[in-house]
């Protein structure tokens, strides 16, 4: 019953080829009832201007985040979301979106917190689909609500909290996927995103800077398996046995890298620290490393 | 706040939550095209606070503000912000624009729909408009 993998030779080189599909593969399966295509964008109106035929919209802010606490929806909220989109636990969800699939990877990661089994990304995302002249529509599909079970959210396996990261310093690799300017403490926000600031700039001590963009080609597709291994394994010295924590500013760019390490390179122990720099750089007495300064306060003396 | 802008804020506030984004999309689609003379480089200022290439020019004609925007269709939300400001501020007196509160949009009820951090892009565009007006001589010499 399960949906076959995309046999594309580039995908076959990845550790988990079943997690990625090409635009050509998806274009032939728009009517497959076992698949729900979900668009997750940075721009909240983009879906409404035209989307892949049959695709539903899953918005990171409205649908996946709790409306009050800085957290994700609870199990009841997630079940209601899935049900409303016509998704069952057996559905194959193919995510795609704008901005190099940042939010698509984020949505995929959140679905993984709830253990949804078959989640895949569209390689190249929305931009590639449109650049290839493939069909789009403004028709919003009417899907029959399902009975999606209430499943507990697993916050331990692929998600890291601030306390986990404090304990992780010096014990395992931390991958900071922000731009070099943010990593080096020259900026408290991403270039062009000054609204999402932090009171302090720099990075978590011991973190290495591997900007998310290095994992992507200019057209938004992922680099080949060999290219990714050259960056993360040969150059950075990461090994699949490592317990890795990735972070960025609010957890969306690091979802992209989490996807690369977990599904494309097959590292089994990668967690995304979704609090990321907006939490760390605003927290009292957590250690911060900044070029030209000693780490302050010294690691180990910080409040937890 | 200029009455036209106040009307738009009220229109959003009175619209049911699930319809508000559709209203913003209408403003996005209704953004007037850029007059051809702006093809010349240097007439538009880039708003770096916006994530996508976005340009604005504020001019003054007989004491009235004229606004021109260039925002790509791939960024419909930013275009929507521009559409709101074009409809609400174009033709207003310079003083009225300069006195518009920088957080005028908080009454629109969009914060539940658009991440509040991203929503501030609207205020950033208004700040650029005000800066341009002040640089052009502000209220006194408009």
Coordinates of C-alpha atoms in Angstrom, one line a residue:
Chain A
X1 CA 0.0 0.0 0.0
X2 CA 2.8 2.4 0.7
X3 CA 3.9 4.8 -1.9
X4 CA 6.9 3.8 -3.9
X5 CA 10.1 5.7 -3.7
X6 CA 11.2 8.1 -6.4
X7 CA 13.9 6.1 -8.3
X8 CA 15.8 9.1 -9.4
X9 CA 19.5 8.2 -9.5
X10 CA 20.6 11.4 -7.6
X11 CA 18.2 10.5 -4.7
X12 CA 19.4 6.9 -4.7
X13 CA 22.8 8.1 -3.4
X14 CA 21.3 9.5 -0.2
X15 CA 21.1 7.5 3.0
X16 CA 17.3 7.7 3.0
X17 CA 16.2 8.2 -0.6
X18 CA 12.6 7.7 0.5
X19 CA 12.6 11.1 2.1
X20 CA 12.9 13.1 -1.1
X21 CA 11.0 13.3 -4.3
X22 CA 11.7 15.2 -7.6
X23 CA 9.3 17.5 -9.3
X24 CA 9.0 15.1 -12.2
X25 CA 8.0 12.3 -9.9
X26 CA 5.4 14.4 -8.1
X27 CA 3.9 15.7 -11.3
X28 CA 2.9 12.2 -12.2
X29 CA 1.2 11.6 -8.9
X30 CA -1.0 14.7 -8.3
X31 CA -4.1 12.4 -8.2
X32 CA -2.7 9.7 -6.0
X33 CA -5.1 9.4 -3.1
X34 CA -2.3 8.0 -0.8
X35 CA -0.4 11.3 -1.1
X36 CA -1.2 14.7 0.3
X37 CA 1.0 17.5 -0.9
X38 CA 1.4 20.3 1.6
X39 CA 2.8 23.8 1.0
X40 CA 4.6 25.5 3.9
X41 CA 5.9 29.0 3.1
X42 CA 7.6 31.9 4.7
X43 CA 5.1 34.2 2.9
X44 CA 1.7 33.6 4.3
X45 CA -0.1 34.7 1.1
X46 CA 1.9 32.8 -1.4
X47 CA -0.2 29.6 -1.4
X48 CA -3.2 31.7 -2.2
X49 CA -1.6 33.2 -5.3
X50 CA -1.3 29.7 -6.8
X51 CA 0.0 26.3 -5.6
X52 CA 0.5 22.8 -6.9
X53 CA -2.9 21.3 -7.8
X54 CA -4.4 19.5 -4.9
X55 CA -1.9 20.8 -2.4
X56 CA -3.1 21.9 1.1
X57 CA -1.5 24.8 3.0
X58 CA 0.2 24.2 6.4
X59 CA 1.3 27.5 7.9
X60 CA 4.1 27.4 10.4
X61 CA 2.8 30.3 12.5
X62 CA -1.0 29.6 12.4
X63 CA -1.1 25.8 12.2
X64 CA 2.1 24.5 13.8
X65 CA 2.9 27.0 16.6
X66 CA 0.9 27.2 19.8
X67 CA -1.0 30.5 19.7
X68 CA 0.1 31.5 23.2
X69 CA 3.2 29.7 24.4
X70 CA 6.4 29.6 22.3
X71 CA 5.9 25.9 21.5
X72 CA 4.3 23.7 19.0
X73 CA 0.7 22.6 19.0
X74 CA -0.3 19.9 21.5
X75 CA -1.3 16.4 20.4
X76 CA -5.0 17.3 20.2
X77 CA -4.1 20.3 18.1
X78 CA -1.9 18.3 15.8
X79 CA -4.6 15.6 15.3
X80 CA -7.1 18.2 14.5
X81 CA -4.8 19.8 12.0
X82 CA -4.0 16.5 10.2
X83 CA -7.7 15.5 10.3
X84 CA -8.7 18.8 8.8
X85 CA -6.2 18.4 5.9
X86 CA -7.6 15.0 5.1
X87 CA -4.4 13.2 6.3
X88 CA -4.4 9.8 8.0
X89 CA -1.4 8.2 9.7
X90 CA -0.9 6.2 6.5
X91 CA -0.8 9.2 4.3
X92 CA 2.4 10.1 2.5
X93 CA 2.9 13.9 3.0
X94 CA 5.1 15.6 0.5
X95 CA 6.1 19.0 1.7
X96 CA 7.3 21.9 -0.4
X97 CA 7.6 25.6 0.0
X98 CA 9.4 28.9 -0.7
X99 CA 12.8 30.0 0.5
X100 CA 14.7 26.8 -0.3
X101 CA 12.2 24.7 1.6
X102 CA 13.0 26.2 5.0
X103 CA 9.5 26.0 6.3
X104 CA 8.7 22.8 4.4
X105 CA 11.6 21.2 6.3
X106 CA 10.4 22.8 9.5
X107 CA 6.9 21.4 8.9
X108 CA 8.3 18.0 8.1
X109 CA 10.3 18.1 11.3
X110 CA 7.3 19.1 13.4
X111 CA 5.3 16.2 11.9
X112 CA 8.2 14.0 12.8
X113 CA 7.8 15.1 16.5
X114 CA 4.4 13.5 16.3
X115 CA 5.8 10.4 14.6
X116 CA 4.0 10.8 11.3
X117 CA 5.7 8.0 9.3
X118 CA 5.9 8.9 5.7
X119 CA 7.0 12.5 5.3
X120 CA 9.0 13.7 2.2
X121 CA 10.3 16.9 0.8
X122 CA 10.0 18.0 -2.8
X123 CA 13.6 18.7 -4.0
X124 CA 13.9 22.3 -5.1
X125 CA 10.6 23.3 -3.6
X126 CA 8.2 25.8 -4.9
X127 CA 10.7 27.7 -7.0
X128 CA 11.8 24.7 -9.0
X129 CA 8.2 23.6 -9.7
X130 CA 7.3 27.1 -11.0
X131 CA 10.6 27.6 -12.9
X132 CA 9.8 24.4 -14.8
X133 CA 6.4 25.7 -15.8
X134 CA 4.5 23.0 -14.0
X135 CA 0.8 23.6 -13.3
X136 CA -0.4 25.7 -10.4
X137 CA -3.9 26.6 -9.3
X138 CA -5.7 28.9 -6.9
X139 CA -8.4 26.2 -6.2
X140 CA -8.3 25.1 -2.6
X141 CA -8.9 21.4 -2.4
X142 CA -11.9 20.2 -0.3
X143 CA -10.7 17.2 1.6
X144 CA -12.8 15.0 3.8
X145 CA -11.8 15.2 7.4
X146 CA -10.2 12.0 8.8
X147 CA -10.0 10.4 12.2
X148 CA -6.3 11.2 13.0
X149 CA -5.4 9.7 16.4
X150 CA -4.1 11.8 19.2
X151 CA -0.4 10.9 19.3
X152 CA 2.0 12.1 22.0
X153 CA 4.7 14.6 20.9
X154 CA 8.2 13.2 21.4
X155 CA 10.3 16.2 22.4
X156 CA 13.3 14.1 23.3
X157 CA 14.5 12.4 20.2
X158 CA 14.9 15.1 17.5
X159 CA 14.3 18.2 19.5
X160 CA 16.7 20.0 21.9
X161 CA 15.8 22.5 24.6
X162 CA 18.1 25.2 26.1
X163 CA 18.9 23.0 29.1
X164 CA 19.9 20.1 26.7
X165 CA 22.2 22.4 24.8
X166 CA 23.9 23.7 28.0
X167 CA 24.6 20.0 28.9
X168 CA 25.7 19.3 25.3
X169 CA 28.5 21.9 25.2
X170 CA 31.8 20.0 25.2
X171 CA 30.1 16.7 24.8
X172 CA 29.0 16.7 21.2
X173 CA 29.1 18.8 18.1
X174 CA 26.9 21.8 17.8
X175 CA 26.2 23.1 14.3
X176 CA 25.3 26.7 13.9
X177 CA 23.8 27.1 10.5
X178 CA 23.4 30.9 10.5
X179 CA 25.3 33.3 8.3
X180 CA 29.0 34.0 9.2
X181 CA 28.0 37.5 10.3
X182 CA 25.5 36.2 12.8
X183 CA 27.9 33.5 14.0
X184 CA 30.7 35.9 14.6
X185 CA 28.5 38.2 16.6
X186 CA 28.5 41.1 14.1
X187 CA 24.8 40.9 13.7
X188 CA 22.0 39.9 16.1
X189 CA 19.8 38.9 13.2
X190 CA 19.9 37.4 9.8
X191 CA 20.8 39.9 7.0
X192 CA 17.5 41.5 5.9
X193 CA 15.6 40.2 9.0
X194 CA 16.3 42.9 11.6
X195 CA 13.0 42.3 13.3
X196 CA 14.1 39.0 14.8
X197 CA 16.7 40.1 17.1
X198 CA 18.5 39.1 20.2
X199 CA 20.0 41.2 22.9
X200 CA 23.4 39.5 22.6
X201 CA 25.4 38.4 19.5
X202 CA 27.8 35.5 19.0
X203 CA 27.3 31.8 19.2
X204 CA 27.0 28.9 21.6
X205 CA 30.5 27.9 22.8
X206 CA 32.1 25.1 20.8
X207 CA 29.6 25.5 17.9
X208 CA 31.0 25.2 14.4
X209 CA 29.5 27.5 11.6
X210 CA 28.2 25.6 8.6
X211 CA 25.6 27.9 7.0
X212 CA 22.6 26.0 5.8
X213 CA 23.1 27.3 2.3
X214 CA 26.1 25.2 1.7
X215 CA 23.8 22.2 1.6
X216 CA 21.7 23.7 -1.3
X217 CA 22.3 24.3 -4.9
X218 CA 21.4 27.7 -6.5
X219 CA 18.0 26.2 -7.6
X220 CA 17.1 25.2 -4.1
X221 CA 17.7 21.5 -4.6
X222 CA 20.0 19.7 -2.2
X223 CA 23.6 19.1 -3.1
X224 CA 24.5 15.5 -4.1
X225 CA 25.3 12.9 -1.4
X226 CA 29.0 13.1 -2.3
X227 CA 29.0 16.9 -2.0
X228 CA 27.2 16.8 1.4
X229 CA 29.6 14.1 2.7
X230 CA 32.5 16.3 1.7
X231 CA 31.2 19.2 3.7
X232 CA 29.8 17.6 6.9
X233 CA 32.0 14.4 7.1
X234 CA 35.4 15.2 5.4
X235 CA 35.6 18.9 6.2
X236 CA 33.7 19.2 9.5
X237 CA 34.7 15.8 10.8
X238 CA 31.2 14.8 11.9
X239 CA 30.5 11.1 12.0
X240 CA 27.2 9.3 11.9
X241 CA 27.6 8.1 15.5
X242 CA 27.8 11.7 16.8
X243 CA 25.0 13.3 18.7
X244 CA 24.6 16.5 16.8
X245 CA 22.5 19.6 17.7
X246 CA 21.7 22.1 15.0
X247 CA 20.4 25.6 15.6
X248 CA 19.9 28.9 13.8
X249 CA 17.7 31.9 14.8
X250 CA 14.2 30.5 15.3
X251 CA 14.7 26.9 14.1
X252 CA 13.7 26.9 10.5
X253 CA 17.1 27.1 8.7
X254 CA 18.3 24.5 11.2
X255 CA 15.4 22.2 10.2
X256 CA 16.9 22.3 6.7
X257 CA 20.3 21.1 8.1
X258 CA 18.6 18.6 10.4
X259 CA 16.9 17.1 7.3
X260 CA 20.3 17.0 5.5
X261 CA 22.1 15.3 8.4
X262 CA 19.3 12.9 9.4
X263 CA 17.7 11.9 6.1
X264 CA 20.3 12.6 3.4
X265 CA 23.4 11.6 5.3
X266 CA 21.8 9.1 7.7
X267 CA 23.0 10.4 11.0
X268 CA 20.6 8.8 13.5
X269 CA 21.1 11.2 16.5
X270 CA 20.5 14.8 15.3
X271 CA 18.3 17.2 17.3
X272 CA 17.1 20.6 16.2
X273 CA 17.3 23.3 18.9
X274 CA 14.2 25.3 17.9
X275 CA 14.7 27.9 20.6
X276 CA 17.8 28.8 18.7
X277 CA 19.5 32.2 18.9
X278 CA 16.4 34.2 19.7
X279 CA 16.2 32.2 22.9
X280 CA 19.9 31.8 23.6
X281 CA 20.9 35.4 22.8
X282 CA 18.2 36.7 25.0
X283 CA 18.8 34.4 28.0
X284 CA 20.4 35.5 31.2
X285 CA 23.8 33.9 32.1
X286 CA 24.1 31.4 29.3
X287 CA 27.7 31.2 28.0
X288 CA 28.4 33.0 24.7
X289 CA 31.4 32.8 22.5
X290 CA 32.3 35.8 20.3
X291 CA 35.6 36.2 18.4
X292 CA 38.0 38.4 20.4
X293 CA 36.3 37.7 23.7
X294 CA 36.7 34.9 26.2
X295 CA 33.6 32.8 26.7
X296 CA 31.4 34.4 29.3
X297 CA 30.3 33.2 31.7
X298 CA 32.6 30.3 31.8
X299 CA 30.9 27.1 30.7
X300 CA 29.7 25.1 33.7
X301 CA 29.0 28.1 35.9
X302 CA 26.0 29.1 33.9
X303 CA 22.5 29.0 35.4
X304 CA 20.4 26.2 34.0
Chain B
X1 CA -3.8 58.8 11.0
X2 CA -5.2 59.8 7.6
X3 CA -8.9 58.8 7.4
X4 CA -8.3 56.5 4.4
X5 CA -5.8 54.5 6.4
X6 CA -8.0 54.4 9.4
X7 CA -10.8 53.0 7.2
X8 CA -8.5 50.2 6.1
X9 CA -7.4 49.4 9.6
X10 CA -11.1 49.2 10.6
X11 CA -12.0 47.1 7.6
X12 CA -9.4 44.5 8.6
X13 CA -10.5 44.6 12.2
X14 CA -14.2 44.1 11.2
X15 CA -13.3 41.2 8.9
X16 CA -13.6 37.8 10.4
X17 CA -10.3 36.3 11.2
X18 CA -10.4 33.6 8.5
X19 CA -11.1 36.2 5.8
X20 CA -8.4 38.7 6.8
X21 CA -5.7 37.2 4.7
X22 CA -8.0 37.3 1.7
X23 CA -8.4 41.0 2.2
X24 CA -4.7 41.4 2.4
X25 CA -4.4 39.5 -0.9
X26 CA -6.8 41.9 -2.5
X27 CA -4.6 44.8 -1.5
X28 CA -1.6 42.8 -2.8
X29 CA -3.3 42.3 -6.2
X30 CA -4.5 45.9 -6.2
X31 CA -1.1 47.5 -5.9
X32 CA -0.9 50.0 -8.7
X33 CA 1.9 49.3 -11.3
X34 CA 5.0 51.3 -11.2
X35 CA 5.0 54.2 -13.7
X36 CA 7.6 53.7 -16.5
X37 CA 9.8 56.7 -15.4
X38 CA 10.9 54.6 -12.4
X39 CA 12.8 52.3 -14.7
X40 CA 15.7 54.8 -14.3
X41 CA 17.9 53.7 -11.5
X42 CA 18.1 55.6 -8.3
X43 CA 14.5 56.9 -8.0
X44 CA 13.5 54.1 -5.7
X45 CA 14.9 53.2 -2.3
X46 CA 15.3 49.5 -1.3
X47 CA 13.7 48.6 1.9
X48 CA 16.2 46.2 3.4
X49 CA 14.0 45.2 6.3
X50 CA 11.9 43.2 3.8
X51 CA 13.0 39.7 2.9
X52 CA 12.5 40.1 -0.8
X53 CA 13.6 42.9 -3.1
X54 CA 11.2 45.7 -2.3
X55 CA 11.4 49.4 -3.3
X56 CA 9.6 52.5 -2.4
X57 CA 9.6 56.1 -3.4
X58 CA 7.7 58.9 -1.7
X59 CA 7.3 62.2 -3.5
X60 CA 5.4 65.3 -2.7
X61 CA 3.1 67.1 -5.1
X62 CA 1.3 70.3 -3.9
X63 CA 1.7 69.2 -0.3
X64 CA 0.2 65.8 -1.1
X65 CA 2.2 62.6 -0.7
X66 CA 2.6 60.4 -3.8
X67 CA 3.8 56.8 -3.1
X68 CA 5.3 54.4 -5.6
X69 CA 6.2 50.8 -4.8
X70 CA 7.9 48.0 -6.6
X71 CA 7.4 44.5 -5.0
X72 CA 7.6 41.2 -6.8
X73 CA 4.6 38.9 -7.1
X74 CA 6.6 36.2 -5.4
X75 CA 6.3 38.3 -2.2
X76 CA 2.5 38.7 -2.0
X77 CA 2.5 39.6 1.7
X78 CA 5.0 42.5 1.3
X79 CA 3.0 43.6 -1.8
X80 CA -0.1 43.5 0.5
X81 CA 1.6 45.8 2.9
X82 CA 2.5 48.2 0.1
X83 CA -1.1 48.0 -1.2
X84 CA -2.4 49.0 2.3
X85 CA 0.0 51.9 2.5
X86 CA -0.7 53.0 -1.1
X87 CA -4.5 53.0 -0.5
X88 CA -4.2 54.5 2.9
X89 CA -1.6 57.2 2.5
X90 CA -1.3 58.2 -1.2
X91 CA -2.8 61.6 -1.6
X92 CA -2.6 62.4 2.1
X93 CA -1.0 65.6 3.4
X94 CA 2.7 65.3 4.3
X95 CA 1.9 66.2 8.0
X96 CA -0.7 63.4 8.2
X97 CA 1.8 60.8 6.9
X98 CA 4.5 62.0 9.3
X99 CA 2.1 61.8 12.2
X100 CA 0.9 58.3 11.4
X101 CA 1.9 56.1 14.3
X102 CA 4.6 53.6 13.4
X103 CA 2.5 50.8 14.9
X104 CA -0.7 51.7 13.2
X105 CA -1.2 48.2 12.0
X106 CA -1.6 46.6 15.4
X107 CA -5.3 47.3 15.2
X108 CA -5.7 45.3 12.0
X109 CA -5.8 41.9 13.8
X110 CA -3.1 40.4 11.6
X111 CA -0.8 39.4 14.4
X112 CA -2.6 36.1 14.9
X113 CA -2.2 35.3 11.2
X114 CA 1.3 36.6 10.4
X115 CA 4.2 36.1 12.8
X116 CA 4.3 39.4 14.8
X117 CA 8.0 39.7 14.0
X118 CA 7.4 39.6 10.3
X119 CA 4.4 41.9 10.6
X120 CA 6.8 44.7 11.6
X121 CA 7.9 44.9 8.0
X122 CA 4.8 47.1 7.5
X123 CA 6.2 49.6 10.1
X124 CA 9.6 49.4 8.4
X125 CA 8.1 50.5 5.1
X126 CA 6.3 53.4 6.7
X127 CA 9.5 54.4 8.4
X128 CA 11.2 54.6 5.0
X129 CA 8.4 56.7 3.6
X130 CA 8.7 59.1 6.5
X131 CA 12.5 59.4 6.1
X132 CA 12.1 60.1 2.4
X133 CA 9.6 62.8 3.1
X134 CA 11.7 64.4 5.8
X135 CA 14.7 64.3 3.4
X136 CA 12.6 66.0 0.7
X137 CA 12.0 68.9 3.1
X138 CA 9.2 67.5 5.1
X139 CA 6.0 69.3 5.9
X140 CA 7.5 72.8 5.6
X141 CA 8.5 72.9 2.0
X142 CA 6.4 70.1 0.5

